[in-house]
CSV table of C-alpha atoms (C1' of nucleotides) in Angstrom, one decimal:
chain,number,residue,atom,x,y,z
A,1,MET,CA,-14.4,-13.7,-8.3
A,2,MET,CA,-12.1,-13.8,-11.2
A,3,MET,CA,-12.1,-10.9,-13.6
A,4,ASP,CA,-11.4,-11.7,-17.2
A,5,GLN,CA,-11.2,-9.2,-20.0
A,6,VAL,CA,-14.9,-9.5,-20.7
A,7,HIS,CA,-15.8,-8.7,-17.1
A,8,PHE,CA,-13.2,-6.0,-16.7
A,9,GLY,CA,-15.2,-3.6,-18.8
A,10,ASP,CA,-18.2,-4.4,-16.8
A,11,TYR,CA,-16.2,-3.7,-13.6
A,12,LEU,CA,-15.2,-0.3,-14.9
A,13,LEU,CA,-18.8,0.4,-15.8
A,14,ARG,CA,-20.0,-0.5,-12.3
A,15,GLN,CA,-17.4,1.7,-10.8
A,16,GLN,CA,-18.6,4.6,-12.9
A,17,MET,CA,-22.2,3.8,-11.9
A,18,LEU,CA,-21.1,3.8,-8.3
A,19,HIS,CA,-19.4,7.0,-8.6
A,20,ALA,CA,-22.3,8.7,-10.4
A,21,ALA,CA,-24.8,7.3,-8.0
A,22,SER,CA,-22.8,8.3,-4.9
A,23,LEU,CA,-22.7,11.8,-6.1
A,24,SER,CA,-26.4,11.9,-6.9
A,25,GLY,CA,-27.3,11.4,-3.3
A,26,LEU,CA,-30.2,9.1,-4.2
A,27,GLN,CA,-31.7,7.2,-1.3
A,28,HIS,CA,-33.2,4.4,-3.2
A,29,ARG,CA,-32.0,1.0,-2.3
A,30,VAL,CA,-31.7,-1.4,-5.2
A,31,GLY,CA,-30.5,-5.0,-4.9
A,32,ALA,CA,-29.2,-4.5,-1.4
A,33,ASP,CA,-30.5,-6.1,1.7
A,34,ALA,CA,-32.0,-4.1,4.5
A,35,GLU,CA,-29.9,-5.8,7.2
A,36,PRO,CA,-26.1,-5.5,7.5
A,37,PRO,CA,-24.2,-8.7,6.9
A,38,ALA,CA,-23.2,-10.7,9.9
A,39,CYS,CA,-19.5,-10.7,9.5
A,40,GLU,CA,-16.2,-11.0,11.3
A,41,ALA,CA,-12.8,-9.8,10.3
A,42,ARG,CA,-9.3,-10.6,11.3
A,43,LEU,CA,-6.2,-8.6,10.5
A,44,LEU,CA,-3.8,-11.1,8.9
A,45,ASN,CA,-0.6,-9.2,9.1
A,46,GLY,CA,-1.5,-7.6,12.5
A,47,ASP,CA,1.9,-8.5,14.0
A,48,LEU,CA,3.7,-6.5,11.4
A,49,TRP,CA,1.3,-3.6,11.7
A,50,ARG,CA,1.7,-3.6,15.5
A,51,ARG,CA,5.4,-3.3,15.1
A,52,PHE,CA,5.0,-0.3,13.0
A,53,HIS,CA,2.3,1.1,15.3
A,54,ASP,CA,4.5,0.8,18.3
A,55,ILE,CA,6.8,3.3,16.7
A,56,GLY,CA,4.3,5.4,14.9
A,57,THR,CA,3.4,4.2,11.4
A,58,GLU,CA,4.2,6.6,8.6
A,59,MET,CA,3.0,6.1,5.0
A,60,ILE,CA,4.7,7.9,2.1
A,61,ILE,CA,2.4,9.7,-0.3
A,62,THR,CA,3.6,10.9,-3.7
A,63,LYS,CA,2.2,12.6,-6.6
A,64,GLY,CA,2.1,9.5,-8.7
A,65,GLY,CA,0.8,7.3,-5.9
A,66,ARG,CA,2.7,5.1,-3.4
A,67,ARG,CA,1.7,1.7,-2.1
A,68,MET,CA,1.0,1.2,1.5
A,69,PHE,CA,3.4,-0.9,3.5
A,70,PRO,CA,2.3,-2.9,5.3
A,71,SER,CA,-0.7,-3.3,3.2
A,72,LEU,CA,-4.1,-4.1,4.6
A,73,ARG,CA,-4.8,-7.8,4.6
A,74,ILE,CA,-7.7,-9.3,6.3
A,75,SER,CA,-9.7,-12.5,6.4
A,76,LEU,CA,-13.4,-12.5,6.6
A,77,GLY,CA,-15.6,-15.0,8.3
A,78,GLY,CA,-19.3,-15.5,9.1
A,79,LEU,CA,-20.5,-14.7,5.6
A,80,ASP,CA,-23.2,-16.7,3.9
A,81,PRO,CA,-21.3,-18.8,1.3
A,82,ARG,CA,-23.9,-18.3,-1.3
A,83,GLU,CA,-24.8,-14.7,-0.8
A,84,GLU,CA,-23.0,-12.0,-2.9
A,85,TYR,CA,-21.0,-9.3,-1.1
A,86,CYS,CA,-19.0,-6.3,-2.0
A,87,VAL,CA,-16.0,-5.2,0.0
A,88,LEU,CA,-14.8,-1.6,0.1
A,89,LEU,CA,-11.9,0.2,1.7
A,90,GLU,CA,-11.9,3.7,3.1
A,91,LEU,CA,-9.2,5.8,4.7
A,92,ALA,CA,-10.8,7.8,7.5
A,93,LEU,CA,-9.2,10.9,9.0
A,94,VAL,CA,-8.4,10.3,12.6
A,95,GLY,CA,-9.1,13.4,14.6
A,96,ARG,CA,-9.3,16.8,13.2
A,97,ARG,CA,-5.7,17.8,13.6
A,98,ARG,CA,-2.5,18.1,11.8
A,99,TRP,CA,0.7,16.5,13.1
A,100,ARG,CA,4.3,17.5,13.1
A,101,TRP,CA,7.5,15.6,13.9
A,102,ALA,CA,9.2,17.4,16.7
A,103,GLY,CA,11.8,16.3,19.1
A,104,GLY,CA,11.7,12.7,18.0
A,105,ALA,CA,8.0,12.3,18.4
A,106,TRP,CA,4.7,13.2,16.6
A,107,ALA,CA,2.9,16.1,18.2
A,108,PRO,CA,-0.4,17.8,17.3
A,109,ALA,CA,0.2,20.9,15.2
A,110,GLY,CA,-3.1,22.7,14.8
A,111,GLY,CA,-6.3,21.9,13.1
A,112,ALA,CA,-6.6,19.6,10.1
A,113,GLU,CA,-6.5,21.0,6.6
A,114,PRO,CA,-9.5,20.7,4.4
A,115,GLN,CA,-9.6,17.2,3.1
A,116,SER,CA,-10.2,15.9,-0.4
A,117,PRO,CA,-13.5,14.3,-1.1
A,118,ARG,CA,-13.8,10.9,0.5
A,119,ARG,CA,-13.0,8.0,-1.6
A,120,LEU,CA,-14.2,4.4,-1.2
A,121,MET,CA,-12.1,1.8,-2.9
A,122,LEU,CA,-14.2,-1.1,-4.2
A,123,HIS,CA,-12.3,-4.4,-4.1
A,124,PRO,CA,-12.1,-5.5,-7.7
A,125,ASP,CA,-13.5,-8.9,-6.8
A,126,SER,CA,-16.7,-7.3,-5.8
A,127,PRO,CA,-19.3,-8.6,-5.9
A,128,ALA,CA,-18.4,-12.2,-5.0
A,129,PRO,CA,-20.1,-14.9,-3.0
A,130,GLY,CA,-19.4,-15.3,0.6
A,131,HIS,CA,-17.3,-18.4,0.1
A,132,HIS,CA,-14.9,-16.5,-2.0
A,133,TRP,CA,-14.3,-13.8,0.6
A,134,THR,CA,-13.9,-16.3,3.4
A,135,ALA,CA,-11.7,-18.7,1.5
A,136,ASN,CA,-9.2,-16.1,0.4
A,137,PRO,CA,-7.4,-13.2,2.1
A,138,VAL,CA,-8.8,-9.9,1.3
A,139,SER,CA,-5.9,-7.8,0.3
A,140,PHE,CA,-5.6,-4.2,-0.6
A,141,SER,CA,-1.9,-4.4,-1.5
A,142,LYS,CA,-2.4,-2.6,-4.7
A,143,LEU,CA,-3.9,0.5,-3.1
A,144,LYS,CA,-1.9,3.6,-3.7
A,145,LEU,CA,-1.8,6.8,-1.7
A,146,THR,CA,-1.3,10.2,-3.3
A,147,ASN,CA,-1.3,13.8,-2.3
A,148,ASN,CA,-2.4,14.8,-5.7
A,149,THR,CA,-5.9,16.3,-5.4
A,150,MET,CA,-6.2,16.2,-9.1
A,151,ASP,CA,-5.6,12.5,-9.2
A,152,ALA,CA,-7.7,10.7,-11.8
A,153,GLN,CA,-6.3,7.2,-11.3
A,154,GLY,CA,-8.4,6.3,-8.4
A,155,HIS,CA,-5.7,6.5,-5.8
A,156,MET,CA,-6.5,7.5,-2.3
A,157,VAL,CA,-6.0,11.2,-1.9
A,158,LEU,CA,-4.6,12.0,1.5
A,159,THR,CA,-3.1,15.1,3.1
A,160,SER,CA,0.5,15.0,4.4
A,161,MET,CA,1.0,15.2,8.1
A,162,HIS,CA,-2.5,14.0,8.9
A,163,LYS,CA,-3.5,10.7,10.5
A,164,TYR,CA,-5.7,8.1,8.9
A,165,ARG,CA,-7.1,4.8,9.7
A,166,PRO,CA,-8.3,2.2,7.1
A,167,ARG,CA,-11.8,0.9,7.3
A,168,VAL,CA,-13.2,-2.1,5.5
A,169,LEU,CA,-16.8,-2.2,4.6
A,170,VAL,CA,-18.6,-5.4,3.8
A,171,VAL,CA,-21.9,-5.0,2.0
A,172,ARG,CA,-24.3,-7.7,1.0
A,173,ALA,CA,-25.3,-6.8,-2.5
A,174,ARG,CA,-25.6,-8.6,-5.8
A,175,ASP,CA,-25.1,-5.4,-7.7
A,176,ALA,CA,-22.2,-3.0,-6.8
A,177,ALA,CA,-24.3,-0.2,-8.1
A,178,ALA,CA,-26.7,-0.7,-5.2
A,179,LEU,CA,-24.0,0.3,-2.8
A,180,ALA,CA,-24.3,3.9,-3.3
A,181,TRP,CA,-28.0,3.9,-2.6
A,182,GLY,CA,-27.5,3.2,1.0
A,183,ALA,CA,-26.7,-0.5,1.6
A,184,PRO,CA,-26.3,-1.5,5.2
A,185,HIS,CA,-22.9,-2.7,5.8
A,186,ALA,CA,-20.5,-4.1,8.4
A,187,SER,CA,-17.5,-2.0,9.1
A,188,PHE,CA,-14.1,-2.9,10.4
A,189,SER,CA,-11.1,-0.9,11.4
A,190,PHE,CA,-8.0,-1.8,13.4
A,191,ASN,CA,-6.2,0.6,15.8
A,192,GLU,CA,-2.8,-0.7,14.8
A,193,THR,CA,-3.4,0.3,11.2
A,194,GLU,CA,-3.4,4.0,11.9
A,195,PHE,CA,-0.8,5.9,10.1
A,196,ILE,CA,0.4,9.4,9.4
A,197,ALA,CA,0.7,10.4,5.8
A,198,VAL,CA,4.1,11.9,5.0
A,199,THR,CA,6.0,12.9,1.9
A,200,ALA,CA,9.2,11.9,3.5
A,201,TYR,CA,9.8,9.6,6.4
A,202,GLN,CA,10.4,11.5,9.7
A,203,ASN,CA,11.1,8.6,12.0
A,204,ASP,CA,14.3,6.8,11.3
A,205,ARG,CA,13.0,3.7,13.0
A,206,ILE,CA,10.1,3.5,10.6
A,207,THR,CA,12.5,3.8,7.7
A,208,LYS,CA,14.5,0.9,9.1
A,209,LEU,CA,11.5,-1.2,9.7
A,210,LYS,CA,10.2,-0.6,6.2
A,211,ILE,CA,13.6,-1.4,4.7
A,212,ASP,CA,13.8,-4.6,6.8
A,213,ASN,CA,10.4,-5.8,5.8
A,214,ASN,CA,9.7,-4.5,2.3
A,215,PRO,CA,11.2,-6.8,-0.3
A,216,PHE,CA,11.4,-3.9,-2.7
A,217,ALA,CA,13.7,-2.0,-0.3
A,218,LYS,CA,16.1,-4.9,0.0
A,219,GLY,CA,18.9,-2.8,-1.5
A,220,PHE,CA,18.8,-0.5,1.5
A,221,ARG,CA,19.2,-3.2,4.2
A,222,ALA,CA,22.2,-3.0,6.5
A,223,CYS,CA,25.2,-2.8,4.2
A,224,GLY,CA,22.8,-3.2,1.3
A,225,GLN,CA,24.4,-2.7,-2.0
A,226,SER,CA,22.7,0.5,-2.7
A,227,LYS,CA,23.9,2.2,0.4
A,228,CYS,CA,27.4,0.8,0.2
A,229,LYS,CA,27.7,1.5,-3.5
A,230,ARG,CA,26.4,5.0,-3.1
A,231,LYS,CA,28.8,5.6,-0.3
A,232,SER,CA,31.7,4.2,-2.2
A,233,THR,CA,30.8,6.2,-5.2
A,234,ASP,CA,30.6,9.3,-3.2
A,235,SER,CA,33.8,8.7,-1.5
A,236,GLY,CA,35.3,7.8,-4.9
A,237,SER,CA,34.4,11.1,-6.3
A,238,GLU,CA,35.9,12.7,-3.3
A,239,GLY,CA,39.2,11.2,-4.2
A,240,ASN,CA,39.1,7.9,-2.4
A,241,PRO,CA,39.3,5.3,-5.1
A,242,GLU,CA,39.7,2.6,-2.5
A,243,PRO,CA,37.3,-0.1,-3.6
A,244,SER,CA,35.0,-1.2,-0.9
A,245,ALA,CA,34.8,-4.8,-0.2
A,246,GLU,CA,31.2,-4.5,1.0
A,247,PRO,CA,29.4,-4.5,-2.3
A,248,SER,CA,30.8,-7.9,-3.1
A,249,GLU,CA,29.3,-9.3,0.0
A,250,PRO,CA,26.8,-12.0,-0.7
A,251,LYS,CA,23.2,-10.9,-0.5
A,252,ARG,CA,22.0,-11.0,3.0
A,253,PRO,CA,19.5,-13.8,3.5
A,254,CYS,CA,16.4,-12.9,5.4
A,255,SER,CA,18.1,-13.4,8.6
A,256,ASP,CA,16.7,-11.2,11.2
A,257,ALA,CA,13.1,-11.5,12.4
A,258,ALA,CA,12.2,-8.3,10.8
A,259,SER,CA,13.6,-9.3,7.5
A,260,SER,CA,11.7,-9.6,4.3
A,261,CYS,CA,8.9,-11.7,3.2
A,262,SER,CA,6.8,-11.1,6.2
A,263,GLU,CA,4.4,-8.9,4.4
A,264,GLU,CA,3.7,-10.2,0.9
A,265,GLY,CA,5.4,-13.5,1.2
A,266,SER,CA,7.2,-12.9,-2.1
A,267,LEU,CA,7.3,-10.4,-4.8
A,268,ARG,CA,5.5,-12.6,-7.0
A,269,SER,CA,2.3,-11.9,-5.2
A,270,SER,CA,2.8,-8.2,-5.4
A,271,SER,CA,3.9,-8.0,-8.9
A,272,PRO,CA,1.4,-6.3,-11.1
A,273,ARG,CA,1.9,-8.9,-13.7
A,274,SER,CA,1.6,-11.8,-11.4
A,275,PRO,CA,-1.1,-14.3,-12.1
A,276,PRO,CA,-4.0,-14.2,-9.7
A,277,LEU,CA,-3.2,-16.6,-7.0
A,278,VAL,CA,-6.8,-17.4,-6.6
A,279,GLU,CA,-6.4,-19.6,-9.6
A,280,SER,CA,-4.0,-21.8,-7.7
A,281,PRO,CA,-5.8,-22.0,-4.5
A,282,ALA,CA,-3.7,-21.6,-1.5
A,283,PRO,CA,-4.6,-23.9,1.3
A,284,CYS,CA,-6.3,-22.2,4.2
A,285,LEU,CA,-4.4,-19.0,3.7
A,286,PRO,CA,-6.0,-16.7,6.2
A,287,VAL,CA,-7.2,-18.7,9.1
A,288,VAL,CA,-5.0,-21.7,9.6
A,289,PRO,CA,-1.6,-20.7,10.9
A,290,PRO,CA,1.5,-22.3,9.5
A,291,GLU,CA,2.6,-25.5,11.0
A,292,ASN,CA,5.2,-25.4,13.8
A,293,VAL,CA,4.5,-21.8,14.4
A,294,THR,CA,2.6,-20.5,17.4
A,295,PRO,CA,0.6,-17.7,15.9
A,296,PRO,CA,0.1,-14.5,17.9
A,297,PRO,CA,-3.3,-14.2,19.2
A,298,ALA,CA,-5.5,-13.0,16.4
A,299,PRO,CA,-9.1,-13.0,17.4
A,300,PHE,CA,-11.8,-12.3,15.0
A,301,TYR,CA,-12.9,-8.7,15.2
A,302,PRO,CA,-16.6,-8.0,15.4
A,303,PRO,CA,-18.0,-5.2,13.4
A,304,GLU,CA,-17.5,-1.7,14.8
A,305,LEU,CA,-19.7,0.0,17.1
A,306,ALA,CA,-18.9,3.6,16.7
A,307,TYR,CA,-17.7,5.5,13.7
A,308,LEU,CA,-15.3,8.3,13.2
A,309,PRO,CA,-17.1,11.5,12.4
A,310,PRO,CA,-18.2,11.6,8.8
A,311,LEU,CA,-16.7,14.2,6.6
A,312,HIS,CA,-19.9,15.2,5.0
A,313,MET,CA,-18.3,15.2,1.6
A,314,PRO,CA,-19.3,13.6,-1.6
A,315,MET,CA,-18.2,10.1,-1.8
A,316,HIS,CA,-15.8,9.1,-4.5
A,317,LEU,CA,-15.2,5.6,-5.5
A,318,GLY,CA,-11.8,5.4,-6.9
A,319,LEU,CA,-11.0,3.1,-9.7
A,320,TRP,CA,-8.7,0.3,-8.9
A,321,SER,CA,-6.0,1.5,-11.1
A,322,SER,CA,-4.2,-1.8,-11.1
A,323,ALA,CA,-7.2,-3.9,-11.7
A,324,MET,CA,-6.1,-5.9,-14.6
A,325,PRO,CA,-8.1,-8.1,-16.9
A,326,GLY,CA,-6.3,-11.0,-15.3
A,327,GLY,CA,-8.1,-10.5,-12.1
A,328,PHE,CA,-7.0,-9.5,-8.7
A,329,PRO,CA,-3.6,-10.8,-7.7
A,330,TRP,CA,-4.1,-12.5,-4.4
A,331,PRO,CA,-1.1,-12.6,-2.2
A,332,ALA,CA,0.9,-15.7,-1.9
A,333,PRO,CA,0.4,-18.1,1.0
A,334,LEU,CA,1.6,-16.7,4.2
A,335,PRO,CA,5.2,-17.6,5.0
A,336,ALA,CA,6.1,-18.7,8.5
A,337,PRO,CA,5.8,-15.4,10.4
A,338,ALA,CA,8.6,-14.0,12.4
A,339,PRO,CA,8.4,-14.9,16.1
A,340,PRO,CA,6.0,-12.6,17.7
A,341,ALA,CA,7.5,-9.7,19.5
A,342,PRO,CA,7.6,-10.6,23.1
A,343,ARG,CA,5.9,-7.6,24.4
A,344,SER,CA,3.6,-7.1,21.5
A,345,PRO,CA,0.4,-5.7,23.0
A,346,PRO,CA,-2.8,-7.6,22.2
A,347,PRO,CA,-4.7,-6.1,19.4
A,348,ALA,CA,-6.9,-3.3,20.4
A,349,PRO,CA,-10.5,-4.4,20.0
A,350,CYS,CA,-12.1,-3.4,16.8
A,351,ARG,CA,-14.7,-0.8,17.2
A,352,ARG,CA,-18.1,-2.0,16.4
A,353,LEU,CA,-20.2,0.1,14.1
A,354,LYS,CA,-23.9,-0.1,14.5
A,355,SER,CA,-25.5,-1.0,11.3
A,356,PHE,CA,-26.5,1.9,9.2
A,357,THR,CA,-26.3,2.8,5.6
A,358,ILE,CA,-23.5,4.3,3.6
A,359,SER,CA,-25.5,7.3,2.9
A,360,ALA,CA,-26.0,7.8,6.6
A,361,LEU,CA,-22.3,7.4,6.9
A,362,LEU,CA,-22.0,10.3,4.5
A,363,GLY,CA,-24.4,12.4,6.5
A,364,GLU,CA,-26.9,12.3,3.7
A,365,GLY,CA,-29.9,11.4,5.5
B,1,DT,C1',16.3,37.8,5.8
B,2,DC,C1',16.6,33.5,7.8
B,3,DA,C1',15.7,29.0,9.6
B,4,DA,C1',12.7,25.2,9.8
B,5,DC,C1',9.7,22.5,7.6
B,6,DT,C1',7.7,20.2,3.6
B,7,DA,C1',7.5,18.6,-1.2
B,8,DT,C1',9.6,17.0,-5.4
B,9,DC,C1',12.9,14.8,-8.3
B,10,DA,C1',16.6,11.8,-10.1
B,11,DC,C1',19.0,8.1,-8.8
B,12,DA,C1',20.6,3.2,-7.7
B,13,DT,C1',18.8,-0.9,-6.4
B,14,DT,C1',15.6,-4.8,-6.1
B,15,DT,C1',12.3,-8.3,-8.1
B,16,DG,C1',9.7,-11.2,-11.5
B,17,DA,C1',7.7,-11.5,-16.0
B,18,DA,C1',8.1,-11.2,-20.8
B,19,DA,C1',10.8,-11.3,-24.8
B,20,DA,C1',14.7,-12.8,-27.2
B,21,DG,C1',18.3,-15.9,-28.1
B,22,DT,C1',20.5,-20.6,-28.1
C,1,DA,C1',10.4,-27.6,-27.4
C,2,DA,C1',13.1,-26.5,-23.6
C,3,DC,C1',16.3,-23.8,-21.4
C,4,DT,C1',19.1,-19.6,-20.6
C,5,DT,C1',19.9,-14.8,-20.9
C,6,DT,C1',18.4,-10.1,-21.6
C,7,DT,C1',15.2,-6.5,-21.2
C,8,DC,C1',11.6,-4.2,-19.0
C,9,DA,C1',8.4,-2.3,-15.6
C,10,DA,C1',7.3,-1.4,-11.1
C,11,DA,C1',8.7,-1.0,-6.6
C,12,DT,C1',11.8,0.9,-2.7
C,13,DG,C1',14.4,4.7,0.1
C,14,DT,C1',18.2,8.2,-0.4
C,15,DG,C1',19.8,12.6,-0.8
C,16,DA,C1',19.9,17.0,-3.0
C,17,DT,C1',17.3,20.8,-3.9
C,18,DA,C1',13.3,23.9,-4.3
C,19,DG,C1',9.3,25.9,-2.3
C,20,DT,C1',6.6,27.5,1.7
C,21,DT,C1',5.8,29.4,6.1
C,22,DG,C1',6.4,32.0,10.3
DNA sequence: TCAACTATCACATTTGAAAAGT
DNA sequence: AACTTTTCAAATGTGATAGTTG
């Protein structure tokens, strides 16, 4: 659902209502159905996620907020085209332990620290009819992670050295304000999207994988200009004025399989000023694989069965800080993905969550 | 006191959009 | 009006340094 300037104010108002309602603990149900929506989800960039997961995904968190990379991109199916749905994202703590990087691997390091109040991120397109959610990828690429507990910009507040897993909630509701009153929902999470929040990367392989895949980090790729220049500058200050030939090297094309563009397709889609791609409908973005490419097995995930232990904390609904009057910037059409890793394990089955209400999720009732 | 671990900051680099110039 | 160039904001990881902890 496109969000113009007129509706942006309404969106903000709804977010505030959601926030207030969630804190009130009211159990009324207004405008929401009694049954959870029948729904399926598929992780669109699961191959990339799995490559990170194989190593041990780390996500940088900063005071000002840092985007996730890879970002969470899913496609939804099975929704009633005419019904209205809201989609939310939550980052759930995995286990109740802290982690530390020791000896080249992550190891448990005691109990978890007290967590900030939970936050749910309402997708700015919400509410939107089912055909909107199923026709377009649902992307949370604008989500930012922070360790600033005083954050007021609606970023997800995480704790460093703790493990989290994103969860997507789909609620059938014509009014976003109804969500907080206990709307039944379908819930999806993917094992391969687990990550450990860090303030600085611990695993060099993660750093390399991020550099190779994140277009914004192009400058750091092998013999990237940044590295070479920095090195040459340093050596120059050390008294070695020998100009390096490397900086004049032509920019590396996206040569290796890990290279670029596999996440967002192009910077255009991730640019905060990009026009919403929904306006120029991309053909069959999520479901139909690019031609001439054998896609890795990407089955639809049923809703979850079980749920991670609720934190019993007041729910916060963070504002989508980058929600602009121009609407949500959908990602560009998927480029031809890199050849699937030969030994990429099949995606772990999504855990099914028996239908229950968000308030139940919060331990309110 | 010291070492290890963690957090923060300035920096150089990338990109695309908007603004300015031709 | 159309095209090109410049400027800007947002994004990235690096590396140095400061703070915390045991």
